[in-house]
mmCIF file of C-alpha atoms in Angstrom:
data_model
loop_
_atom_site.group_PDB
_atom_site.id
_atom_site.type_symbol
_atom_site.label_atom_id
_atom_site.label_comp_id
_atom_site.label_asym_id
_atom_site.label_seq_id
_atom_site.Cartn_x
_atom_site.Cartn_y
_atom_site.Cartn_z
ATOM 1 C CA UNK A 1186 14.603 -16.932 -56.805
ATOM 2 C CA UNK A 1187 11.229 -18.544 -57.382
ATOM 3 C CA UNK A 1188 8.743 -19.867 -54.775
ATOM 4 C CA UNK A 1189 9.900 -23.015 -54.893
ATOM 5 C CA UNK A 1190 13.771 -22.555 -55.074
ATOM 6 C CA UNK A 1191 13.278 -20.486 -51.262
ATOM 7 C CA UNK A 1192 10.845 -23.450 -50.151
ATOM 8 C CA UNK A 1193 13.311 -26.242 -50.692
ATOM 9 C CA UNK A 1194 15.978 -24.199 -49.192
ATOM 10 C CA UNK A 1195 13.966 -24.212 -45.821
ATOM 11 C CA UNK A 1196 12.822 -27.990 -46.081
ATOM 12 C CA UNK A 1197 16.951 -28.970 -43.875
ATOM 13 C CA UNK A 1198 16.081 -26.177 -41.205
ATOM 14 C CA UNK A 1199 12.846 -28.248 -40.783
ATOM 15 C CA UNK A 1200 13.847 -31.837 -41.203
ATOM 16 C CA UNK A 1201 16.967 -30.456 -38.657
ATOM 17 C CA UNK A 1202 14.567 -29.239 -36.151
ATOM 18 C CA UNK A 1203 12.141 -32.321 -36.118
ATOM 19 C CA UNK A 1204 15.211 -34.422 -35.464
ATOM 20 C CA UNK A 1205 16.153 -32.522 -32.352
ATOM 21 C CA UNK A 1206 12.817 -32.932 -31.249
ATOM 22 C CA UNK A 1207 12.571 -36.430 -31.853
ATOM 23 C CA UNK A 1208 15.866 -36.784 -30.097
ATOM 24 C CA UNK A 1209 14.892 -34.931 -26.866
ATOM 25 C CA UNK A 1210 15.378 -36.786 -23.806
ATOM 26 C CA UNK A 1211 12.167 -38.214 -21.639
ATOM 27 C CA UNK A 1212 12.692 -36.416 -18.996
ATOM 28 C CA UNK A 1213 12.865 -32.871 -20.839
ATOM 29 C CA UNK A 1214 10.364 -33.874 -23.163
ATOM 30 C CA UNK A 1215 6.892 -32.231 -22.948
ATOM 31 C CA UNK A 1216 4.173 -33.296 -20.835
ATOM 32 C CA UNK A 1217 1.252 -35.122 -22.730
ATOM 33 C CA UNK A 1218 -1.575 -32.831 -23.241
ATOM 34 C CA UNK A 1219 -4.146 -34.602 -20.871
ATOM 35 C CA UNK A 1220 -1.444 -34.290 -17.712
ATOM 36 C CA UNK A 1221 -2.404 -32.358 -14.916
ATOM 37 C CA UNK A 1222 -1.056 -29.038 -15.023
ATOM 38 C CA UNK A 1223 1.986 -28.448 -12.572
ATOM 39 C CA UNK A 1224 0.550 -25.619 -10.675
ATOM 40 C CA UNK A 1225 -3.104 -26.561 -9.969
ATOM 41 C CA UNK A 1226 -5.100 -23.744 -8.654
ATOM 42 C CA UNK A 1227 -5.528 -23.587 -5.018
ATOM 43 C CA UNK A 1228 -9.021 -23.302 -3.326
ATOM 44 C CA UNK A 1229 -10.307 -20.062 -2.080
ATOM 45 C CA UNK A 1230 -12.529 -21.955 0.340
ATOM 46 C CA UNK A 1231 -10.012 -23.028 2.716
ATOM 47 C CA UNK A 1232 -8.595 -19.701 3.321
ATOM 48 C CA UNK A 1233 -11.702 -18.520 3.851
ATOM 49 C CA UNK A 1234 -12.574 -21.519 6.413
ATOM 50 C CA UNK A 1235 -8.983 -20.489 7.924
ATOM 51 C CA UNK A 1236 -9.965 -16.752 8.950
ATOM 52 C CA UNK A 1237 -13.515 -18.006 10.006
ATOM 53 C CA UNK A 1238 -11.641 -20.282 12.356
ATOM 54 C CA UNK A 1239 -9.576 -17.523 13.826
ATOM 55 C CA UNK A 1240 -6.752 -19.643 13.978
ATOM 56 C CA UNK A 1241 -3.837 -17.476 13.063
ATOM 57 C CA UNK A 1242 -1.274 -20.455 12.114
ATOM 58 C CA UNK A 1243 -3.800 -22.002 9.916
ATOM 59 C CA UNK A 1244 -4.669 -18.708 7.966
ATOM 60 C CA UNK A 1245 -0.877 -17.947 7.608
ATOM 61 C CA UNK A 1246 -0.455 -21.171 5.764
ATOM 62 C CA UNK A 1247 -3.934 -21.581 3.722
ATOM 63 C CA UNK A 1248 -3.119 -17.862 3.032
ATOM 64 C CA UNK A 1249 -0.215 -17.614 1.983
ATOM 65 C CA UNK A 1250 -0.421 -21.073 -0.528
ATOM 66 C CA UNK A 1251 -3.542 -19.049 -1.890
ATOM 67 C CA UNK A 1252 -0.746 -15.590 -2.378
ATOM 68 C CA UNK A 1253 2.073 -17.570 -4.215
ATOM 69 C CA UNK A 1254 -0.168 -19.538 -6.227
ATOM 70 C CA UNK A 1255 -0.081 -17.550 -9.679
ATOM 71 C CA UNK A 1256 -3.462 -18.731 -10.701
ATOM 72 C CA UNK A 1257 -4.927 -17.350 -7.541
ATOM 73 C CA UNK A 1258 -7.446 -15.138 -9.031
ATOM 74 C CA UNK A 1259 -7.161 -11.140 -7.908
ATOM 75 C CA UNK A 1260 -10.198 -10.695 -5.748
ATOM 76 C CA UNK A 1261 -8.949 -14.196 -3.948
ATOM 77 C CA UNK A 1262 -5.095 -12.886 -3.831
ATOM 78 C CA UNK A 1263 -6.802 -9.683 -2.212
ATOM 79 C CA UNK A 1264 -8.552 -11.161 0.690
ATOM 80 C CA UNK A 1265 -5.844 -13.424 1.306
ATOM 81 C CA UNK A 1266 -3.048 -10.716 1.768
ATOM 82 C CA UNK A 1267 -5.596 -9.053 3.928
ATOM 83 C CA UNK A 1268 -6.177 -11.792 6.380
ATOM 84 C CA UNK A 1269 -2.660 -12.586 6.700
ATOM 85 C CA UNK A 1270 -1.927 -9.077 7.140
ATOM 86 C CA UNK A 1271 -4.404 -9.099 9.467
ATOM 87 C CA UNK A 1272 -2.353 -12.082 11.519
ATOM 88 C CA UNK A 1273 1.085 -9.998 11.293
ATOM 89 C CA UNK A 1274 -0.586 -7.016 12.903
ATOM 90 C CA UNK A 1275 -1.798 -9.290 15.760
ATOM 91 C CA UNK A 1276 1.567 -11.043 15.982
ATOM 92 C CA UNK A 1277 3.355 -7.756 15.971
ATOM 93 C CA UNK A 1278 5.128 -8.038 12.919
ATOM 94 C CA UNK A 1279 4.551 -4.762 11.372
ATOM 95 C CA UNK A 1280 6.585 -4.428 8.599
ATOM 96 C CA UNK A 1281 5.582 -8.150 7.203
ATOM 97 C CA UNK A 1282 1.950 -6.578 7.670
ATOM 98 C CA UNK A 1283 3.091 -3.395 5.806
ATOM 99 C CA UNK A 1284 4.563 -5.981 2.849
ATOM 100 C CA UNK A 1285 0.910 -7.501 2.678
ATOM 101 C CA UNK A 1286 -0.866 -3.888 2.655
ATOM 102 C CA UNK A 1287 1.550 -2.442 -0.067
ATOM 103 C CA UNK A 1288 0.842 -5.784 -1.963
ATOM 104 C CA UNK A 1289 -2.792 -5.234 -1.708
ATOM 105 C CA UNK A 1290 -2.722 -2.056 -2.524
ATOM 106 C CA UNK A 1291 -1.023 -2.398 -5.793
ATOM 107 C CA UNK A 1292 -4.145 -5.088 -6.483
ATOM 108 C CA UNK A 1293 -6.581 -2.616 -5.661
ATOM 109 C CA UNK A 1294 -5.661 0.945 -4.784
ATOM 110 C CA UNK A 1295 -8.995 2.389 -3.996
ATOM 111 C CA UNK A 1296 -9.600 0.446 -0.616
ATOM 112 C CA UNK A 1297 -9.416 3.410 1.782
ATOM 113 C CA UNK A 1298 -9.941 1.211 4.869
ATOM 114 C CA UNK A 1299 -6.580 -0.849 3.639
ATOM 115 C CA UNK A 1300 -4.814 2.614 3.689
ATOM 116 C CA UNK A 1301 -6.040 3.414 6.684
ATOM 117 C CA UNK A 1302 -4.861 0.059 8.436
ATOM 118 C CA UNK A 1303 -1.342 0.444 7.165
ATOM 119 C CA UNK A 1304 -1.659 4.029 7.602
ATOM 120 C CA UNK A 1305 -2.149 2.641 11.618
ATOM 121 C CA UNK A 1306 0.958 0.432 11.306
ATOM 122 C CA UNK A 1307 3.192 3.319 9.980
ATOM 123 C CA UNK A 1308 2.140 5.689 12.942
ATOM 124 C CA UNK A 1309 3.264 2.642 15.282
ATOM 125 C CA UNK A 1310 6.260 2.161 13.528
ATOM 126 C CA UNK A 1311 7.000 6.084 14.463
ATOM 127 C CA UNK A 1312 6.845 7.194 10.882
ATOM 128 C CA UNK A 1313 4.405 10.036 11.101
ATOM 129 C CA UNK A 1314 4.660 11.632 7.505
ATOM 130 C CA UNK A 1315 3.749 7.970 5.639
ATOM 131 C CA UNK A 1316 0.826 7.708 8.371
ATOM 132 C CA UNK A 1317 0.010 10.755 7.905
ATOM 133 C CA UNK A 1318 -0.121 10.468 3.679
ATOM 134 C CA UNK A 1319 -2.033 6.771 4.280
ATOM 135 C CA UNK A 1320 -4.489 8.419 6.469
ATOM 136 C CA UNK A 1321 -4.957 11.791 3.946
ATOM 137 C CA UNK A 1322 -5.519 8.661 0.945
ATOM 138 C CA UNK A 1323 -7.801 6.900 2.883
ATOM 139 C CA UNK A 1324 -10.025 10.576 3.621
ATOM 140 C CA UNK A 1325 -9.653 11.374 0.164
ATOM 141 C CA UNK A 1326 -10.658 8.108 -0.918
ATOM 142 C CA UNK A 1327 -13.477 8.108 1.059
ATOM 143 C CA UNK A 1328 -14.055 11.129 3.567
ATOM 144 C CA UNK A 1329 -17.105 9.429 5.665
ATOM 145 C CA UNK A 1330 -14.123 7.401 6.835
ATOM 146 C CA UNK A 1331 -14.622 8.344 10.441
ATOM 147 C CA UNK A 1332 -11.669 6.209 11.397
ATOM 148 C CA UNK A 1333 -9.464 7.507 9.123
ATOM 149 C CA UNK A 1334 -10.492 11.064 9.752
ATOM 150 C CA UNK A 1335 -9.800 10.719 13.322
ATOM 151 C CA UNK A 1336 -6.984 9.125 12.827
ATOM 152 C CA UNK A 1337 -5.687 11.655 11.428
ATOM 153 C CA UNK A 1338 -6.929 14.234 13.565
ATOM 154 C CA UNK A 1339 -5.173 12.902 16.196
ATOM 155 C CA UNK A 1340 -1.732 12.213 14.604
ATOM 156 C CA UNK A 1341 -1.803 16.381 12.943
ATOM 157 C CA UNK A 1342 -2.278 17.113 16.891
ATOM 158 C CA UNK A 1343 0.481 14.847 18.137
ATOM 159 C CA UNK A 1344 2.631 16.307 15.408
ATOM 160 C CA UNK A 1345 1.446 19.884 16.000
ATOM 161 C CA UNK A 1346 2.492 19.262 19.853
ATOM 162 C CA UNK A 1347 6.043 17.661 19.364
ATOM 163 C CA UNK A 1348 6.483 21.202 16.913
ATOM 164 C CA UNK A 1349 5.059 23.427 20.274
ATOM 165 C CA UNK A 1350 7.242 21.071 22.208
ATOM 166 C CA UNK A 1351 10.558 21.842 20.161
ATOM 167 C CA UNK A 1352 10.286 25.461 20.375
ATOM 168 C CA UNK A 1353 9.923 26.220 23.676
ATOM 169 C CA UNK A 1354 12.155 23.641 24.778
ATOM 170 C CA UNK A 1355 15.541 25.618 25.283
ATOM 171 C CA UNK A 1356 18.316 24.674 22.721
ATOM 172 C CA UNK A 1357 21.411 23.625 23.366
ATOM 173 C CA UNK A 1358 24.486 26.649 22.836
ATOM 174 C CA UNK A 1359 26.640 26.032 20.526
ATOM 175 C CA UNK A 1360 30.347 25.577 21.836
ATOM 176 C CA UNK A 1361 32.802 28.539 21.827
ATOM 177 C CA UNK A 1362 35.798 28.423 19.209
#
């Protein structure tokens, strides 16, 4: 088969596939090439003007535009998740707070004081050992943490307490059989 037997065998596969796109309906045809882009990129400014403000209902929806928007850049997405994390905590919903720590954590994993904060949120949740691993990454990330370290300090004595606590505190006899 020479060169320019295989060529003419493609030249129907190409005349076939410029017909289908000639023949593609207006509304599924593609946009023209100097049409705004359908996901335009959201400003980092208001978000910032929304935690300045302190008002929590205005950062939660600056904030959270800023999150979904995929062409949010990373260092933007970060402080965003953080603020609004910031708003859960105050509003008391913890575990939407957690969602916004884990999220920022998997952005940047070296922020020891973001540990630290959901290490805090874990603790008041009542689960000790994830508080107590978020605390340990936060001191390891950064042991001149002093809120961290006493942080955990405290919650290794609280622990080390409810342990004194259940063994002197009689147990209950198991039933005769």
């Amino acid at each position: 088969m020479t060169f320019r037997n295989s060529y003419m065998g493609s030249v129907p596969r190409v005349i076939g596939v410029l017909l289908v796109l000639c023949c593609v309906a207006p509304d599924r045809a593609w946009p023209a090439v100097n049409e705004p882009a359908a996901t335009a990129p959201v400003d980092s400014a208001l978000c910032v003007a929304a935690v300045a403000s302190g008002d929590d209902e205005k950062i939660l929806a600056v904030c959270s535009t800023l999150i979904d928007n995929e062409k949010t850049e990373r260092a933007d997405r970060l402080k965003a998740l953080i603020a609004r994390a910031g708003v859960y905590m105050r509003k008391e919903e913890t575990d939407r707070a957690i969602a916004d720590y884990d999220a920022a954590l998997r952005l940047d994993p070296t922020q020891a004081v973001l540990f630290n904060a959901r290490g805090e949120l874990w603790r008041k949740k009542g689960d000790r050992p994830r508080a107590v691993r978020d605390f340990g990454a936060a001191i390891k990330l950064d042991p001149q943490l002093d809120v961290a370290r006493a942080n955990y300090k405290a919650l290794a004595q609280e622990i080390e307490r409810i342990g004194v606590e259940m063994s002197v505190k009689p147990q209950p006899k198991a039933p005769l059989k």
